[in-house]
XYZ file of C-alpha atoms in Angstrom:
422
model
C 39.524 14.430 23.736
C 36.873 14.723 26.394
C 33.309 15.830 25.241
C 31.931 18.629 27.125
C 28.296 18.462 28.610
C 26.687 19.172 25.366
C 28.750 16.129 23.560
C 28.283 12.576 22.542
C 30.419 9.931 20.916
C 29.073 8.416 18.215
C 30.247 5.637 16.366
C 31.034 4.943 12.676
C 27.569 3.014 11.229
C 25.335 6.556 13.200
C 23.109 8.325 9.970
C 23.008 11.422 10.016
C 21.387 13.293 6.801
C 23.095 13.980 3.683
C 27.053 13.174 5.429
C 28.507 9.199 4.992
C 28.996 7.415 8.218
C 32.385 7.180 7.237
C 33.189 10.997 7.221
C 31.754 11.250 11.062
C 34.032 8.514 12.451
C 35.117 9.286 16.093
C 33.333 12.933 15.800
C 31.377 14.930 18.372
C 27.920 16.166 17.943
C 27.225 19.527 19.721
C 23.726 20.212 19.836
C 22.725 23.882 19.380
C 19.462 25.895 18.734
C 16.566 23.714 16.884
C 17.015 22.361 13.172
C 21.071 22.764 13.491
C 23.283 19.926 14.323
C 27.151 20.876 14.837
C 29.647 18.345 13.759
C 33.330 18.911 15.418
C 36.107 16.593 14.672
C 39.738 16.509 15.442
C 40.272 18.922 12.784
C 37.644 20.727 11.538
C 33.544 21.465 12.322
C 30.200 20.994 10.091
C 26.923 22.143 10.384
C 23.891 20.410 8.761
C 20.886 22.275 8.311
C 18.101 19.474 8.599
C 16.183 19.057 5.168
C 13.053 20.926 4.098
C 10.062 18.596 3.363
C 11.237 16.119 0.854
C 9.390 16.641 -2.521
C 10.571 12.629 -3.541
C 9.761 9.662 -2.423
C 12.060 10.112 0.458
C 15.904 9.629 1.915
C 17.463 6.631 0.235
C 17.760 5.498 3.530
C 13.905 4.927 4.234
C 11.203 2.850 2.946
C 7.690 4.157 1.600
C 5.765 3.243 4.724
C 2.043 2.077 4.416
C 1.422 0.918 7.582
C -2.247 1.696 9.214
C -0.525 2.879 12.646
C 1.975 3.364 14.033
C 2.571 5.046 10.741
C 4.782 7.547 8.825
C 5.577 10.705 10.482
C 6.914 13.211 7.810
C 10.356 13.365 7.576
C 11.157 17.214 8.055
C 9.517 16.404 11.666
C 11.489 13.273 12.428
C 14.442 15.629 11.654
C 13.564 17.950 13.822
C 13.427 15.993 16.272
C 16.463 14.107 16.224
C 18.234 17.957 16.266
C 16.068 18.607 19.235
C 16.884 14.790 21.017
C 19.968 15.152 22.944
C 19.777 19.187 23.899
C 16.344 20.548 23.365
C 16.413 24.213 22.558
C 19.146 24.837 25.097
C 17.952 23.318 27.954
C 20.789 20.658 28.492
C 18.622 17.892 28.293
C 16.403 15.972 26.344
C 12.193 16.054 26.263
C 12.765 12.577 27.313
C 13.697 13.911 30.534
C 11.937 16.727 31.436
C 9.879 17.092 34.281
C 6.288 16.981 33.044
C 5.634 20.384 35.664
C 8.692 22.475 34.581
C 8.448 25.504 32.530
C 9.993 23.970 29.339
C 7.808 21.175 29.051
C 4.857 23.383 30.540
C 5.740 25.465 27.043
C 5.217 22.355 24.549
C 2.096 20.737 25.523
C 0.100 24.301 25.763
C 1.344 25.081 22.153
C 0.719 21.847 20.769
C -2.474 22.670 22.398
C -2.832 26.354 20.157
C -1.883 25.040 17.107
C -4.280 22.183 17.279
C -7.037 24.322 18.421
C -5.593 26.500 15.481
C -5.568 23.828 12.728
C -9.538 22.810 13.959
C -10.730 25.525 14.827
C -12.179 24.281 18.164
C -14.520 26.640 20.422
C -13.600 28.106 23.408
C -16.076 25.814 24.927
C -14.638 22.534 24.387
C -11.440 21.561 26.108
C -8.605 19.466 24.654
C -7.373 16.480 26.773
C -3.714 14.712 25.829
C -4.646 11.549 27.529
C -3.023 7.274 27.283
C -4.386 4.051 26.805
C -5.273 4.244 23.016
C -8.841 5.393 21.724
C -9.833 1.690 23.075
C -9.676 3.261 26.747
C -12.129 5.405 25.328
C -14.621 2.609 24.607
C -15.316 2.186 28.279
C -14.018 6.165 29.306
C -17.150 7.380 27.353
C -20.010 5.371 28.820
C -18.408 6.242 32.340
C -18.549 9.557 31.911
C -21.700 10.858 29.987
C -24.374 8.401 31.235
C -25.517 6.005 34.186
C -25.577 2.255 33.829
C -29.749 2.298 33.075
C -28.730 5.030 30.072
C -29.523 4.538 25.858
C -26.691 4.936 23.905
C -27.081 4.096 19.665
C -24.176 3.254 17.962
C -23.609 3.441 14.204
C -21.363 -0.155 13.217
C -19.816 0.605 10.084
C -16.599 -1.544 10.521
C -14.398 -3.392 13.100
C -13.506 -0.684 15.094
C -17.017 0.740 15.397
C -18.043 -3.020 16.697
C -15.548 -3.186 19.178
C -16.603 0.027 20.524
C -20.486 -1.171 20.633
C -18.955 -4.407 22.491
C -17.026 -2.704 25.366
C -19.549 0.191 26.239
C -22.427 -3.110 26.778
C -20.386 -3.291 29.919
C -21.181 0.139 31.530
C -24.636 0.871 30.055
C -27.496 0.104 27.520
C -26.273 0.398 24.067
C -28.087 -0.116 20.662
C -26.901 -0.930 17.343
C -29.148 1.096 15.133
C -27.096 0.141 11.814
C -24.464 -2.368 10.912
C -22.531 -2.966 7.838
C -21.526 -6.541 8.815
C -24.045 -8.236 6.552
C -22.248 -6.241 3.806
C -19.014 -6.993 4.747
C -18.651 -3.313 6.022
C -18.363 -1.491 2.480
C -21.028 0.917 3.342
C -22.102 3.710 5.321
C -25.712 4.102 6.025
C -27.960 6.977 4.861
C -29.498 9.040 7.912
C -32.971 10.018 7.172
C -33.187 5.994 7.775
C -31.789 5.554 10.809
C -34.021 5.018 13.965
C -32.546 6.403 16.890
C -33.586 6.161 20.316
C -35.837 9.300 21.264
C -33.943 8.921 24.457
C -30.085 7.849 23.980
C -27.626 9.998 26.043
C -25.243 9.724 22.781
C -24.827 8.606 19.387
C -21.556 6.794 18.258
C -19.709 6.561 14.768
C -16.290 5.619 13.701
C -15.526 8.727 11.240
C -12.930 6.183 9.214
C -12.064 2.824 9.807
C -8.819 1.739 9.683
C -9.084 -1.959 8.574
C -12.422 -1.565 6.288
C -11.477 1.494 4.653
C -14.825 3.264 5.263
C -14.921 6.848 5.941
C -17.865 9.176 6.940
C -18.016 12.210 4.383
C -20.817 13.672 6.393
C -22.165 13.036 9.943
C -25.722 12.676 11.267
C -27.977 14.616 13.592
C -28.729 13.306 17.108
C -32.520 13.123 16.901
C -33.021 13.550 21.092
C -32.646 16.904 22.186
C -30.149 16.307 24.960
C -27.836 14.061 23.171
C -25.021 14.466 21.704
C -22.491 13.358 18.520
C -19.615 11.023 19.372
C -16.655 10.396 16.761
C -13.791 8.531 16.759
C -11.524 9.630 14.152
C -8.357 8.410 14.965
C -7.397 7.520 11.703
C -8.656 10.631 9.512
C -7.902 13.056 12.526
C -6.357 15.945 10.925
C -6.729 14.828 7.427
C -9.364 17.239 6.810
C -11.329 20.212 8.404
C -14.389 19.524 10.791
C -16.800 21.497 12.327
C -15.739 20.504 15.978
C -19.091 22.029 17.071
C -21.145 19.301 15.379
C -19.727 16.838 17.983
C -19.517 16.288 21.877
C -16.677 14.088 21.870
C -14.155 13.494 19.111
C -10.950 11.370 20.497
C -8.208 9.848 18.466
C -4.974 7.942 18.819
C -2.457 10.069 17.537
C -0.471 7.126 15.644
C -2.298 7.338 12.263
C -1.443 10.734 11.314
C -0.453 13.246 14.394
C 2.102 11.555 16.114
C 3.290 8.410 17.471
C 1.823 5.681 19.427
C 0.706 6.328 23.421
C -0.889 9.790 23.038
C -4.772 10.037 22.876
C -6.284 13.374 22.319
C -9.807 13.613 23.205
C -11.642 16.985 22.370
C -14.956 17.522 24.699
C -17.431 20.160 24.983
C -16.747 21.327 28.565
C -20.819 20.741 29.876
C -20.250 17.164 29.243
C -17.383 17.143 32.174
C -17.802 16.155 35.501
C -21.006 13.497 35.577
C -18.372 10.626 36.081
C -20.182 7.634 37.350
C -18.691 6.490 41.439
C -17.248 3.396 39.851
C -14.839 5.960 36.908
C -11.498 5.065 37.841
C -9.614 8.505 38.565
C -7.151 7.779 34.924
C -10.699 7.485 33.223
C -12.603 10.784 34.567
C -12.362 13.775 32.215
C -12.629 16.215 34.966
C -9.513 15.072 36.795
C -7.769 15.358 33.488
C -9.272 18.609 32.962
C -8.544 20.212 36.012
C -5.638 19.538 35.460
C -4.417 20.452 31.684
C -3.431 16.838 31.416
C -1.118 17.133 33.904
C -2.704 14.990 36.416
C -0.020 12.423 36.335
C 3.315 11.635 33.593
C 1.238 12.382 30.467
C 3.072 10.847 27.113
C 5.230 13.950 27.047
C 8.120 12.576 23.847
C 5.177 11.788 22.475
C 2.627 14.740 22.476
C 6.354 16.748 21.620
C 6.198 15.013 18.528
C 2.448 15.568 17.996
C 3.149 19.124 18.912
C 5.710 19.309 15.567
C 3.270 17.768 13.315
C 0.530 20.569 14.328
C 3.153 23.404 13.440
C 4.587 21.699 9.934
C 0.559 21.088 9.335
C 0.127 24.791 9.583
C 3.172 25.632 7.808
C 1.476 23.211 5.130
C -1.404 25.661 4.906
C -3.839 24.132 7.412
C -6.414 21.803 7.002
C -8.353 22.262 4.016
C -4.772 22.501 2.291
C -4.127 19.231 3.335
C -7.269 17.685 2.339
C -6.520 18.483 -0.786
C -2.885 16.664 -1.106
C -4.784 13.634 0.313
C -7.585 13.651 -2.099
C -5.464 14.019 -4.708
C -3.017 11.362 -3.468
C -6.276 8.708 -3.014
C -7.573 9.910 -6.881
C -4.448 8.961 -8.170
C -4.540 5.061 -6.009
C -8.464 4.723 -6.837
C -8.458 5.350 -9.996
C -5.593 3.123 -10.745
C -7.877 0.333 -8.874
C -10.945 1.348 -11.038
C -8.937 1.572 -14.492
C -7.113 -2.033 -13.618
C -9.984 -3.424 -15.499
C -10.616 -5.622 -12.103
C -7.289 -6.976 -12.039
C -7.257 -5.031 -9.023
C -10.602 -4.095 -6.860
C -11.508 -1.967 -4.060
C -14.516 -3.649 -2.095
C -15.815 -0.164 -0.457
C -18.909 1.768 -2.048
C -17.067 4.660 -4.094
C -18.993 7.172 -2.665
C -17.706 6.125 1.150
C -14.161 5.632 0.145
C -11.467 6.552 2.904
C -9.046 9.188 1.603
C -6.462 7.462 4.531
C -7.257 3.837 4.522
C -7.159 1.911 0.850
C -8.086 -1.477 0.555
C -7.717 -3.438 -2.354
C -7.543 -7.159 -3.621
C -6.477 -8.999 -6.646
C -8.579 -10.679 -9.364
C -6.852 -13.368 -8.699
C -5.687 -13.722 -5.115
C -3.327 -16.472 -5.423
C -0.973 -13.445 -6.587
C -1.236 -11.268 -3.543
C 1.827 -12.495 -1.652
C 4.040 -12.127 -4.977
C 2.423 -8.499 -4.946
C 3.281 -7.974 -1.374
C 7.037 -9.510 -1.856
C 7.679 -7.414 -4.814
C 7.104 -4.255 -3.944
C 8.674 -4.750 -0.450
C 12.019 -5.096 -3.112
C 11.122 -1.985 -4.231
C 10.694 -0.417 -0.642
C 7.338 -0.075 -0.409
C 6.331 -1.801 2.816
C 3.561 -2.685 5.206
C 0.616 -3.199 2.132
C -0.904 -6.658 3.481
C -3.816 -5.799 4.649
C -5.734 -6.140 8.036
C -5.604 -10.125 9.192
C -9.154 -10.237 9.315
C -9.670 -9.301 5.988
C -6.669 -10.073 3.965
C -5.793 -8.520 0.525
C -3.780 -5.447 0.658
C -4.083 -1.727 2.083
C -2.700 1.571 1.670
C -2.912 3.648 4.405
C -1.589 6.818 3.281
C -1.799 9.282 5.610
C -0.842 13.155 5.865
C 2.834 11.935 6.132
C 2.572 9.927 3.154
C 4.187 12.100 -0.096
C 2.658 11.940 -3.560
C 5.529 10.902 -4.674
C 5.315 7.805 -2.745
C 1.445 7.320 -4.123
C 2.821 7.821 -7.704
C 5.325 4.613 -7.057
C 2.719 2.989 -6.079
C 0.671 3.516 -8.467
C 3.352 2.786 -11.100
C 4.667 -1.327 -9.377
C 0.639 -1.476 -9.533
C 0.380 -1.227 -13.305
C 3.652 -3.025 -14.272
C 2.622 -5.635 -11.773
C -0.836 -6.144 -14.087
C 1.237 -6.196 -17.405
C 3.186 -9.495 -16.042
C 0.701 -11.191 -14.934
C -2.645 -10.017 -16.094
């Protein structure tokens, strides 16, 4: 039988949801309008309707993913996708393939746009950039762009990522560290009536959460000089929460924590910072050029901001942002307190009041037992829970994606874990 333009062969070990690889053997899969997925055989035809937002743990198929990035995407979006892979709403061919100029793909990256404008509430006057290179481009993109080589610039250190940040933009200007949380092993964030600024710095830095520390910002200080402004990068609580966009200048992410997957960027600037790009920007590094041009200046990350663009509309099918935050402070309650009630068989090193609701890092009273934990639960599917190399122990990065249900597991290995070997 030949397969008409709309067809693929697939072979017997393909998964698709809820049908046995066995009962698709030598089938057809005709692609039709989004979230339907047409089986035809020899003899008779299917449809699958892709799943609704799991309320379990997941598909047997999957593990419970607690990896810091690229992390879980939710599974109602992953199925989405996959309906949308090989025909995208009719099109005859794939977002893959679309040129990043035509109408259809013109249509995904300005909603994606809306509904993240939507789901933060961002002013008119900032604009929203879908940019590559991770938010470590940024590092060096930052200084470029807001101040000359002579400028101040403070920077708030309250973890590795925060450092590395301080480290690259030495290169382009005059930076200050006005607070660091090395001496304390990063397990703090400072308080700001104490922090001496520079009457004069073009910009003050933070890290809103950091991944490998598990240190998150629950408020965010004032730039003391007039003509500065707030700079955050929150790529690993972006869109965990609301946030008053209008507190900031900059706020850029890497969308591989909890938007999307790995390669898209999305800075958010207020517009009077564009266009003061130093000579020496290169053109992939000045936010006017990317401005100009909607992000269209050359192939953005399109698969990519597609996929952020579906976790935007299932985020405000969730209820928006300050539903959200609540599922995640109620997922990191359940993890913390199980930490805090372990009687220090396990501990979390970061000052309760600075927790991250994303990023959990804990350790065992007695570390020899860490790999056993690790092992273990991998058995039991939960994966990716050693934590950062440079700091060992175990995390929990549980993002938006990352179901209660999968928390509650968790949370259940932990305490069965302590009754055999406590």
């Amino acid at each position: 039988m030949a397969a008409s333009t709309n067809s693929f062969l697939i072979g017997n070990q393909t998964q698709i949801p809820s049908l046995k690889p066995k009962s698709i053997s030598q089938s057809f899969i005709h692609f039709t309008k989004p979230n339907t997925i047409n089986l035809t055989t020899r003899t008779k035809s299917v449809s699958i309707r892709c799943a609704s937002p799991s309320t379990t743990v997941g598909s047997e198929q999957r593990v419970i993913n607690f990896a810091a990035g690229p992390a879980a995407l939710p599974e109602n979006v992953l199925l989405k996708a996959q309906s949308d892979l090989y025909n995208w709403r009719g099109s005859g061919m794939s977002v893959m393939e679309m040129s990043h100029r035509g109408k259809e793909f013109l249509s995904i990256i300005q909603k994606a746009e809306s509904d993240l404008r939507q789901l933060l509430e961002i002013p008119s006057e900032y604009s929203v950039l879908f940019l590559q290179g991770g938010a470590t481009t940024q590092f060096a993109a930052l200084p470029l762009n807001l101040c000359k080589s002579d400028d101040s610039v403070d920077y708030i250190v309250t973890g590795s990522w925060g450092d590395k940040a301080f480290k690259e933009a030495k290169k382009y200007c005059n930076p200050k560290v006005i607070w660091s949380g090395k001496s304390e092993k990063y397990t703090k964030v400072p308080t700001f009536d104490g922090l001496e600024q520079s009457s004069d710095a073009k910009y003050l830095h933070i890290c809103a959460n950091e991944t490998i520390h598990g240190v998150e910002f629950k408020d965010y200080p004032l730039v003391k000089n007039p003509d500065g402004v707030l700079i955050a990068d929150m790529s690993s609580n972006f869109c965990s929460k609301p946030v008053d966009v209008s507190k900031f200048g900059v706020i850029y992410a890497g969308a591989q924590k909890n938007v999307g997957p790995s390669g898209v960027t999305i800075v958010i600037i207020r517009k009077d910072l564009i266009g003061n790009a130093r000579d020496i920007t290169p053109v992939m590094l000045d936010y006017k050029i990317h401005d100009e041009n909607s992000s269209l200046y050359n192939t953005p990350p399109c698969f990519g901001i597609y996929m952020c663009g579906l976790v935007f509309d299932d985020l405000l099918e969730q209820g928006g942002l300050k539903e959200v935050e609540k599922k995640n402070q109620r997922k990191a309650e359940l993890l913390y307190n199980a930490i805090d009630e372990s009687r220090g068989f396990f501990r979390c090193p970061v000052e309760k009041s600075v927790r991250s609701l994303m990023n959990v890092p804990f350790t065992l009273e007695k570390s020899e037992l860490e790999a056993e934990f690790i092992k273990e639960a991998a058995k039991e599917k939960m994966v990716q829970l050693k934590g950062h190399r440079s700091v060992g122990g175990m995390r929990a990065s549980i993002y938006n994606a990352m179901p209660l249900a999968g928390v509650e597991k968790l949370v259940a290995f932990m305490k069965d874990f302590q009754a055999r070997h406590a």
